[in-house]
Structure formats: C-alpha cells, structure tokens
C-alpha cells in the first residue's frame, strides 16, 4: 500500500500474497479461487481488527500521514464559490494559513485553515503548516471581516504548532496567538472548528476558540506535540510514541473530557483512503451545527462560547474558607 505506516505492514504483506496468487492463477491457468477467497476473508478480518482499536501512537501517525487531506482539499470538496484572500495588511502573506470566502449549501461563510504542503517544495513554502505571526494576523483579519458582515466562521486545524524560529519570535508570535484567542472569544457569529489532522500547541489554539469544536476520528489535539513533550520529559524527541500514549490526545479522550463536541468518523484506514467520503461527513456535521447555532443571537453565541470553555476539565472546590486547614506557622 502506498505510504503505509509501520502498524499496517501485516495488512500490506497479506495483500501482496493475494495479488501474487491471483497473478500465478492467471499465468498458469490454475483455479485458486477457494484459496484466494479464504485470504480475502482473512484480509477483511485483519483490516477490521487493525483499525477498530488503534492506539494513540497509531492515530498520531495517521494524523501525520503524508497523504492525509489538507485544508484546501477539504475546502474545495465541501464549499462552493471559494475565493482565497491573502496577506495580513501588515507584513506578508503566510502560506501556512489559507482562508477566504465561500458558501456552504448556499450560505456565505468565512473559512480558514492551516495548510501543509503535499511535497518537499510545497512544505518548505508553507513552513510545514506552522504559521508565523503574519499567518495568525491574516486569519484574524478574515475573522474580523466575517464578524462585521455577520458571516459564520469555519476553521480547519492541522498543525504541529506555531513556527518556533527567531523570525517568528521577533515579529510577535505569542502576541499574535494571544490576540486571536481574545478576539475569537468576542465575535458575535457562529464559529465551528474542525481538527482534521494534528492540532498542536498555540498554533492550533489560535484557530480553535469556537462554539463547537469537532474532530476527525484519527486526528489528535494537544497543548504540545508528542515530540515536544518527549523532548521536555525525557530529553529525547524520539520518545514521541511514548508521550502520545500518556497525553490523552485522541478524539475519544477529548470528547470524554469535554474539549470537543463531536467525533466525525473516518473511512477505514484513514481520511486519505476516501477523501470525497470524508469531505461529505465533515459537510454533514458542519451543516448540522451551523443550523443549531444560527438560531442564537450575537450575545447568546458569545455566552455559549464562554460556557463551552468554562466546562472543560474537572475540578473540585471547598464551600467555605473555614474548611481549609490552618497553615503550620499559625498552629499553636
């Protein structure tokens, strides 16, 4: 299989055996139909077993798959009349962020997303999907325009994180991310965020303050990439697989924790196996949530977004200060 991942090797080896047996049967004119049928059944069974309960590290590899659909692929498959807009009106046009105007079932929307490259040259031009400050400021400019003209906002999240180099820091990386977080919280239009691949660190959060946060089945979402966490915890980025197991980065974990509202199923084997089917699943989910949110006023949308993030996580509080034990220095 093209672009196979390590855990998919048993499946590809079995497929090779089936193909070889079919060729041998045709060349020698020998009937191996029973054996081929048995192997095909075994292939289907192995496929079900392999993809039904993927480990977090396996989902991480699927989320980073080189053939995984990008934001632009989904935009062109889901929306009509897409017009891409460029630049932040301050410094430059960051190709790691794409966005513009489009229609979803005839409804005007603003759509924005991280954009990875599909080959080495494209990846270099797009900084492997890791935006500079001008990328976040371009996204903010488009969202402010959407808010002004009362257009819903749809964001696609797919980045390992904001660009970590000196050039980004010199131009105010942290300020650009923080401003996006603040401004997105105040917009009086529906905001729906879809994590389509890897949602990592502040680079993902800068497009992630929505009324609804949806997530593809094999996508991942975390405050730091597994590689970054491994570098901090074990001083070894090569232990990213181990970090992924501990970080609760999968869609199931995040739905249980209240970070996301819905898991969008993927075709068996990942979104890259059937892009039209995956795009249709995303479109159905977007349309459903957009209908729900469209009935809310601007004030209600802001309150809804605030309450969504207030409910994330779990904590306990003490009813009265008297219940707190006195500090040792105050005890007689």
C-alpha positions as a Markdown table, in Angstrom:
| # | Residue | x | y | z |
|---|---|---|---|---|
| 1 | Unk | 0.0 | 0.0 | 0.0 |
| 2 | Unk | 1.3 | 3.5 | -0.9 |
| 3 | Unk | 2.5 | 5.4 | 2.1 |
| 4 | Unk | 1.9 | 2.5 | 4.5 |
| 5 | Unk | 2.6 | 3.0 | 8.2 |
| 6 | Unk | 4.5 | 0.5 | 10.3 |
| 7 | Unk | 1.5 | -0.9 | 12.0 |
| 8 | Unk | -0.1 | -1.5 | 8.6 |
| 9 | Unk | 2.7 | -3.8 | 7.4 |
| 10 | Unk | 0.9 | -7.2 | 8.2 |
| 11 | Unk | -2.0 | -5.9 | 6.0 |
| 12 | Unk | 0.1 | -4.9 | 3.1 |
| 13 | Unk | 2.0 | -8.2 | 3.2 |
| 14 | Unk | -1.2 | -10.2 | 3.1 |
| 15 | Unk | -2.4 | -8.1 | 0.1 |
| 16 | Unk | 0.8 | -8.9 | -1.7 |
| 17 | Unk | 0.2 | -12.6 | -1.2 |
| 18 | Unk | -3.3 | -12.3 | -2.6 |
| 19 | Unk | -2.1 | -10.3 | -5.6 |
| 20 | Unk | 0.7 | -12.8 | -6.3 |
| 21 | Unk | -1.7 | -15.8 | -6.0 |
| 22 | Unk | -4.1 | -14.1 | -8.5 |
| 23 | Unk | -1.3 | -13.4 | -11.0 |
| 24 | Unk | 0.0 | -17.0 | -10.6 |
| 25 | Unk | -3.5 | -18.3 | -11.2 |
| 26 | Unk | -3.9 | -16.3 | -14.4 |
| 27 | Unk | -0.5 | -17.1 | -15.7 |
| 28 | Unk | -0.7 | -20.9 | -15.1 |
| 29 | Unk | -4.5 | -21.1 | -15.7 |
| 30 | Unk | -4.9 | -22.9 | -12.4 |
| 31 | Unk | -8.1 | -22.3 | -10.2 |
| 32 | Unk | -7.1 | -20.9 | -6.8 |
| 33 | Unk | -10.4 | -19.2 | -6.3 |
| 34 | Unk | -11.1 | -21.0 | -2.9 |
| 35 | Unk | -7.7 | -20.1 | -1.6 |
| 36 | Unk | -8.0 | -16.5 | -2.8 |
| 37 | Unk | -11.4 | -16.2 | -1.2 |
| 38 | Unk | -10.1 | -17.5 | 2.1 |
| 39 | Unk | -7.3 | -15.0 | 2.0 |
| 40 | Unk | -9.6 | -12.2 | 1.1 |
| 41 | Unk | -11.8 | -13.0 | 4.1 |
| 42 | Unk | -8.7 | -13.1 | 6.3 |
| 43 | Unk | -7.7 | -9.7 | 4.8 |
| 44 | Unk | -11.1 | -8.2 | 5.7 |
| 45 | Unk | -10.9 | -9.7 | 9.2 |
| 46 | Unk | -7.4 | -8.3 | 9.8 |
| 47 | Unk | -8.4 | -4.9 | 8.5 |
| 48 | Unk | -11.3 | -4.8 | 11.0 |
| 49 | Unk | -9.0 | -5.8 | 13.8 |
| 50 | Unk | -6.3 | -3.4 | 12.9 |
| 51 | Unk | -8.4 | -0.2 | 12.5 |
| 52 | Unk | -11.1 | -0.9 | 15.1 |
| 53 | Unk | -9.0 | -0.1 | 18.2 |
| 54 | Unk | -6.0 | 2.0 | 17.2 |
| 55 | Unk | -3.5 | 3.0 | 19.9 |
| 56 | Unk | -2.9 | 6.8 | 20.4 |
| 57 | Unk | 0.5 | 6.5 | 18.8 |
| 58 | Unk | -1.0 | 4.8 | 15.7 |
| 59 | Unk | -3.6 | 7.6 | 15.5 |
| 60 | Unk | -0.7 | 10.1 | 15.7 |
| 61 | Unk | 0.9 | 8.5 | 12.7 |
| 62 | Unk | -2.4 | 8.5 | 10.8 |
| 63 | Unk | -2.9 | 12.2 | 11.7 |
| 64 | Unk | 0.5 | 13.0 | 10.3 |
| 65 | Unk | 0.2 | 10.7 | 7.2 |
| 66 | Unk | 1.8 | 12.3 | 4.1 |
| 67 | Unk | -1.3 | 11.6 | 2.0 |
| 68 | Unk | -3.8 | 12.9 | 4.6 |
| 69 | Unk | -6.1 | 15.5 | 3.0 |
| 70 | Unk | -5.2 | 19.2 | 3.7 |
| 71 | Unk | -7.4 | 22.2 | 4.5 |
| 72 | Unk | -7.5 | 23.3 | 0.8 |
| 73 | Unk | -8.6 | 19.8 | -0.3 |
| 74 | Unk | -11.5 | 19.8 | 2.1 |
| 75 | Unk | -12.4 | 23.4 | 1.3 |
| 76 | Unk | -12.7 | 22.7 | -2.4 |
| 77 | Unk | -14.6 | 19.5 | -1.7 |
| 78 | Unk | -17.1 | 20.9 | 0.8 |
| 79 | Unk | -17.7 | 24.5 | -0.1 |
| 80 | Unk | -18.6 | 26.3 | -3.4 |
| 81 | Unk | -17.5 | 29.7 | -4.8 |
| 82 | Unk | -14.3 | 29.7 | -2.7 |
| 83 | Unk | -12.3 | 32.9 | -3.1 |
| 84 | Unk | -9.0 | 32.9 | -1.3 |
| 85 | Unk | -7.8 | 36.1 | 0.3 |
| 86 | Unk | -4.2 | 36.8 | 1.0 |
| 87 | Unk | -2.0 | 38.8 | 3.4 |
| 88 | Unk | -2.3 | 40.4 | 6.9 |
| 89 | Unk | -2.1 | 44.0 | 5.6 |
| 90 | Unk | 0.9 | 44.4 | 7.9 |
| 91 | Unk | 3.9 | 42.3 | 6.8 |
| 92 | Unk | 3.3 | 39.4 | 4.3 |
| 93 | Unk | 1.2 | 36.5 | 3.1 |
| 94 | Unk | 1.9 | 33.4 | 5.2 |
| 95 | Unk | 1.2 | 30.3 | 3.1 |
| 96 | Unk | 0.9 | 28.2 | 6.2 |
| 97 | Unk | -2.6 | 29.7 | 6.7 |
| 98 | Unk | -5.2 | 29.8 | 3.9 |
| 99 | Unk | -8.6 | 31.4 | 4.0 |
| 100 | Unk | -11.3 | 33.3 | 2.2 |
| 101 | Unk | -15.0 | 33.5 | 1.3 |
| 102 | Unk | -17.1 | 30.5 | 0.4 |
| 103 | Unk | -20.6 | 29.1 | 0.5 |
| 104 | Unk | -21.8 | 26.1 | 2.5 |
| 105 | Unk | -25.1 | 24.9 | 1.0 |
| 106 | Unk | -25.6 | 28.4 | -0.3 |
| 107 | Unk | -24.9 | 30.1 | 3.0 |
| 108 | Unk | -22.0 | 32.6 | 2.8 |
| 109 | Unk | -19.2 | 31.7 | 5.3 |
| 110 | Unk | -15.6 | 32.6 | 6.0 |
| 111 | Unk | -13.3 | 29.5 | 6.0 |
| 112 | Unk | -9.8 | 29.4 | 7.3 |
| 113 | Unk | -7.3 | 26.6 | 7.8 |
| 114 | Unk | -3.7 | 25.6 | 8.4 |
| 115 | Unk | -2.1 | 24.3 | 5.2 |
| 116 | Unk | 0.6 | 21.7 | 5.0 |
| 117 | Unk | 2.5 | 21.0 | 1.8 |
| 118 | Unk | 2.0 | 17.9 | -0.3 |
| 119 | Unk | 5.7 | 17.6 | -1.3 |
| 120 | Unk | 9.0 | 18.9 | -0.2 |
| 121 | Unk | 8.9 | 22.2 | -2.2 |
| 122 | Unk | 5.4 | 23.0 | -1.0 |
| 123 | Unk | 6.2 | 22.1 | 2.6 |
| 124 | Unk | 9.1 | 24.5 | 2.6 |
| 125 | Unk | 7.0 | 27.3 | 1.2 |
| 126 | Unk | 4.3 | 26.6 | 3.8 |
| 127 | Unk | 6.7 | 26.0 | 6.7 |
| 128 | Unk | 5.2 | 22.5 | 7.1 |
| 129 | Unk | 2.0 | 24.1 | 8.2 |
| 130 | Unk | 3.5 | 26.0 | 11.1 |
| 131 | Unk | 2.4 | 29.7 | 10.8 |
| 132 | Unk | 4.4 | 32.8 | 11.5 |
| 133 | Unk | 2.6 | 35.8 | 13.2 |
| 134 | Unk | 1.5 | 37.2 | 9.9 |
| 135 | Unk | -0.4 | 33.9 | 9.3 |
| 136 | Unk | -2.4 | 34.3 | 12.6 |
| 137 | Unk | -2.9 | 38.0 | 11.8 |
| 138 | Unk | -4.2 | 37.1 | 8.3 |
| 139 | Unk | -6.6 | 34.7 | 10.0 |
| 140 | Unk | -7.7 | 37.4 | 12.4 |
| 141 | Unk | -8.3 | 39.9 | 9.6 |
| 142 | Unk | -10.6 | 37.4 | 7.8 |
| 143 | Unk | -12.5 | 36.6 | 11.1 |
| 144 | Unk | -13.0 | 40.3 | 11.8 |
| 145 | Unk | -14.3 | 40.8 | 8.4 |
| 146 | Unk | -16.7 | 37.8 | 8.9 |
| 147 | Unk | -17.9 | 39.3 | 12.2 |
| 148 | Unk | -18.5 | 42.7 | 10.5 |
| 149 | Unk | -20.6 | 41.2 | 7.8 |
| 150 | Unk | -22.3 | 38.6 | 10.0 |
| 151 | Unk | -20.8 | 35.5 | 8.3 |
| 152 | Unk | -20.3 | 32.3 | 10.2 |
| 153 | Unk | -16.7 | 31.2 | 10.6 |
| 154 | Unk | -15.3 | 27.7 | 9.9 |
| 155 | Unk | -11.7 | 26.8 | 10.8 |
| 156 | Unk | -9.7 | 23.7 | 9.9 |
| 157 | Unk | -6.9 | 22.9 | 12.3 |
| 158 | Unk | -3.9 | 20.9 | 11.2 |
| 159 | Unk | -0.5 | 22.0 | 12.5 |
| 160 | Unk | 2.2 | 20.7 | 14.8 |
| 161 | Unk | 2.4 | 24.2 | 16.3 |
| 162 | Unk | 3.3 | 27.8 | 15.5 |
| 163 | Unk | 6.7 | 28.3 | 13.8 |
| 164 | Unk | 9.3 | 28.2 | 16.5 |
| 165 | Unk | 12.1 | 30.2 | 14.9 |
| 166 | Unk | 13.7 | 33.5 | 15.7 |
| 167 | Unk | 12.0 | 35.3 | 12.8 |
| 168 | Unk | 8.5 | 34.4 | 14.3 |
| 169 | Unk | 9.5 | 35.5 | 17.8 |
| 170 | Unk | 10.9 | 38.8 | 16.5 |
| 171 | Unk | 7.6 | 39.6 | 14.9 |
| 172 | Unk | 5.5 | 38.9 | 17.9 |
| 173 | Unk | 4.4 | 35.2 | 17.7 |
| 174 | Unk | 3.0 | 35.0 | 21.2 |
| 175 | Unk | 1.1 | 38.3 | 21.0 |
| 176 | Unk | -0.4 | 37.2 | 17.6 |
| 177 | Unk | -1.7 | 34.0 | 19.1 |
| 178 | Unk | -3.0 | 35.7 | 22.3 |
| 179 | Unk | -4.8 | 38.3 | 20.3 |
| 180 | Unk | -6.6 | 35.6 | 18.2 |
| 181 | Unk | -7.7 | 33.9 | 21.4 |
| 182 | Unk | -9.1 | 37.1 | 22.8 |
| 183 | Unk | -10.8 | 38.3 | 19.7 |
| 184 | Unk | -12.4 | 34.9 | 18.8 |
| 185 | Unk | -14.0 | 34.9 | 22.2 |
| 186 | Unk | -15.8 | 38.1 | 21.4 |
| 187 | Unk | -17.2 | 37.5 | 17.9 |
| 188 | Unk | -21.0 | 37.5 | 17.6 |
| 189 | Unk | -21.1 | 35.0 | 14.8 |
| 190 | Unk | -21.1 | 31.1 | 14.9 |
| 191 | Unk | -17.6 | 29.6 | 15.0 |
| 192 | Unk | -17.1 | 26.0 | 14.2 |
| 193 | Unk | -13.6 | 24.5 | 14.4 |
| 194 | Unk | -12.7 | 21.1 | 12.8 |
| 195 | Unk | -9.5 | 19.3 | 13.8 |
| 196 | Unk | -8.6 | 17.4 | 10.6 |
| 197 | Unk | -5.1 | 16.2 | 11.4 |
| 198 | Unk | -2.7 | 17.3 | 14.1 |
| 199 | Unk | -3.8 | 20.1 | 16.4 |
| 200 | Unk | -0.7 | 21.1 | 18.3 |
| 201 | Unk | 0.0 | 23.8 | 20.8 |
| 202 | Unk | -0.8 | 27.5 | 20.4 |
| 203 | Unk | -0.7 | 27.2 | 16.7 |
| 204 | Unk | -3.8 | 25.1 | 16.9 |
| 205 | Unk | -5.5 | 27.1 | 19.7 |
| 206 | Unk | -5.2 | 30.3 | 17.6 |
| 207 | Unk | -7.9 | 28.9 | 15.3 |
| 208 | Unk | -9.6 | 26.9 | 18.0 |
| 209 | Unk | -11.9 | 29.1 | 20.0 |
| 210 | Unk | -15.2 | 28.0 | 18.7 |
| 211 | Unk | -18.8 | 27.4 | 19.8 |
| 212 | Unk | -18.3 | 23.9 | 18.5 |
| 213 | Unk | -15.0 | 22.0 | 18.2 |
| 214 | Unk | -15.3 | 18.9 | 16.0 |
| 215 | Unk | -12.6 | 16.3 | 15.4 |
| 216 | Unk | -11.9 | 13.6 | 12.9 |
| 217 | Unk | -11.7 | 10.1 | 14.3 |
| 218 | Unk | -8.0 | 9.7 | 13.8 |
| 219 | Unk | -6.9 | 13.3 | 14.4 |
| 220 | Unk | -5.0 | 14.4 | 17.6 |
| 221 | Unk | -5.2 | 17.5 | 19.7 |
| 222 | Unk | -2.8 | 18.5 | 22.5 |
| 223 | Unk | -1.3 | 21.5 | 24.2 |
| 224 | Unk | 2.1 | 20.4 | 23.0 |
| 225 | Unk | 3.1 | 18.0 | 20.3 |
| 226 | Unk | 4.2 | 14.5 | 21.5 |
| 227 | Unk | 7.7 | 15.2 | 20.1 |
| 228 | Unk | 7.9 | 18.4 | 22.2 |
| 229 | Unk | 6.6 | 16.7 | 25.3 |
| 230 | Unk | 9.2 | 13.9 | 24.9 |
| 231 | Unk | 11.9 | 16.5 | 24.5 |
| 232 | Unk | 11.0 | 18.1 | 27.8 |
| 233 | Unk | 10.2 | 15.0 | 29.8 |
| 234 | Unk | 12.9 | 12.6 | 28.6 |
| 235 | Unk | 15.3 | 15.0 | 26.7 |
| 236 | Unk | 14.6 | 12.8 | 23.7 |
| 237 | Unk | 12.1 | 13.7 | 20.9 |
| 238 | Unk | 12.4 | 10.1 | 19.6 |
| 239 | Unk | 10.2 | 9.0 | 22.5 |
| 240 | Unk | 7.2 | 10.8 | 21.0 |
| 241 | Unk | 5.4 | 7.4 | 20.7 |
| 242 | Unk | 5.7 | 7.0 | 24.5 |
| 243 | Unk | 4.5 | 10.6 | 25.1 |
| 244 | Unk | 1.5 | 10.1 | 22.8 |
| 245 | Unk | 0.3 | 7.2 | 25.0 |
| 246 | Unk | 0.2 | 9.3 | 28.1 |
| 247 | Unk | -1.1 | 12.6 | 26.8 |
| 248 | Unk | -4.8 | 11.9 | 26.1 |
| 249 | Unk | -4.6 | 13.3 | 22.6 |
| 250 | Unk | -7.2 | 11.1 | 20.8 |
| 251 | Unk | -10.8 | 12.2 | 19.9 |
| 252 | Unk | -12.3 | 9.7 | 22.3 |
| 253 | Unk | -10.3 | 11.1 | 25.2 |
| 254 | Unk | -11.1 | 14.7 | 24.3 |
| 255 | Unk | -14.8 | 14.0 | 23.9 |
| 256 | Unk | -14.9 | 12.4 | 27.3 |
| 257 | Unk | -13.1 | 15.4 | 28.8 |
| 258 | Unk | -15.5 | 17.9 | 27.1 |
| 259 | Unk | -12.8 | 19.5 | 24.9 |
| 260 | Unk | -14.7 | 18.6 | 21.7 |
| 261 | Unk | -18.4 | 18.2 | 20.9 |
| 262 | Unk | -18.3 | 15.6 | 18.2 |
| 263 | Unk | -16.2 | 12.9 | 16.6 |
| 264 | Unk | -16.5 | 12.7 | 12.8 |
| 265 | Unk | -15.9 | 9.2 | 11.6 |
| 266 | Unk | -13.2 | 8.4 | 9.0 |
| 267 | Unk | -13.2 | 5.8 | 6.3 |
| 268 | Unk | -11.5 | 2.6 | 7.3 |
| 269 | Unk | -7.8 | 3.2 | 7.2 |
| 270 | Unk | -7.9 | 6.9 | 7.5 |
| 271 | Unk | -9.2 | 10.0 | 5.8 |
| 272 | Unk | -6.8 | 9.7 | 2.9 |
| 273 | Unk | -8.4 | 6.4 | 1.8 |
| 274 | Unk | -11.6 | 8.1 | 0.6 |
| 275 | Unk | -11.4 | 11.9 | 0.5 |
| 276 | Unk | -14.8 | 12.5 | -1.0 |
| 277 | Unk | -16.5 | 10.4 | 1.6 |
| 278 | Unk | -14.6 | 12.2 | 4.4 |
| 279 | Unk | -15.5 | 15.6 | 3.0 |
| 280 | Unk | -19.1 | 14.6 | 2.9 |
| 281 | Unk | -19.0 | 13.5 | 6.6 |
| 282 | Unk | -17.5 | 16.8 | 7.5 |
| 283 | Unk | -20.1 | 18.7 | 5.5 |
| 284 | Unk | -23.0 | 17.0 | 7.2 |
| 285 | Unk | -21.5 | 17.8 | 10.6 |
| 286 | Unk | -20.9 | 21.4 | 9.7 |
| 287 | Unk | -24.4 | 21.9 | 8.3 |
| 288 | Unk | -26.0 | 20.4 | 11.4 |
| 289 | Unk | -24.1 | 22.6 | 13.9 |
| 290 | Unk | -24.5 | 25.7 | 11.8 |
| 291 | Unk | -28.3 | 25.3 | 11.8 |
| 292 | Unk | -28.2 | 24.9 | 15.6 |
| 293 | Unk | -26.0 | 28.0 | 16.1 |
| 294 | Unk | -27.8 | 30.2 | 13.6 |
| 295 | Unk | -30.8 | 30.5 | 15.9 |
| 296 | Unk | -28.7 | 32.2 | 18.6 |
| 297 | Unk | -28.2 | 36.0 | 18.9 |
| 298 | Unk | -24.8 | 37.5 | 18.9 |
| 299 | Unk | -24.9 | 37.8 | 22.7 |
| 300 | Unk | -26.0 | 34.2 | 23.1 |
| 301 | Unk | -23.2 | 33.0 | 20.8 |
| 302 | Unk | -20.6 | 34.8 | 22.9 |
| 303 | Unk | -22.1 | 33.3 | 26.1 |
| 304 | Unk | -22.3 | 29.9 | 24.5 |
| 305 | Unk | -18.6 | 30.0 | 23.6 |
| 306 | Unk | -17.7 | 31.2 | 27.1 |
| 307 | Unk | -19.7 | 28.4 | 28.8 |
| 308 | Unk | -18.2 | 25.8 | 26.4 |
| 309 | Unk | -14.7 | 26.6 | 27.6 |
| 310 | Unk | -15.6 | 27.1 | 31.2 |
| 311 | Unk | -16.9 | 23.5 | 31.3 |
| 312 | Unk | -13.7 | 21.9 | 30.0 |
| 313 | Unk | -11.8 | 19.9 | 32.6 |
| 314 | Unk | -12.7 | 18.7 | 36.1 |
| 315 | Unk | -12.0 | 20.3 | 39.5 |
| 316 | Unk | -13.5 | 20.5 | 43.0 |
| 317 | Unk | -13.8 | 23.4 | 45.4 |
| 318 | Unk | -14.3 | 23.8 | 49.1 |
| 319 | Unk | -17.5 | 25.5 | 50.2 |
| 320 | Unk | -16.1 | 27.8 | 52.9 |
| 321 | Unk | -12.7 | 29.1 | 53.8 |
| 322 | Unk | -13.1 | 27.7 | 57.4 |
| 323 | Unk | -12.8 | 24.2 | 56.0 |
| 324 | Unk | -9.2 | 24.9 | 54.9 |
| 325 | Unk | -6.6 | 23.6 | 57.5 |
| 326 | Unk | -4.6 | 26.3 | 59.2 |
| 327 | Unk | -1.1 | 26.7 | 58.0 |
| 328 | Unk | 1.6 | 25.1 | 60.2 |
| 329 | Unk | 3.0 | 28.5 | 61.1 |
| 330 | Unk | -0.4 | 29.6 | 62.5 |
| 331 | Unk | -0.9 | 26.4 | 64.6 |
| 332 | Unk | -0.1 | 26.7 | 68.4 |
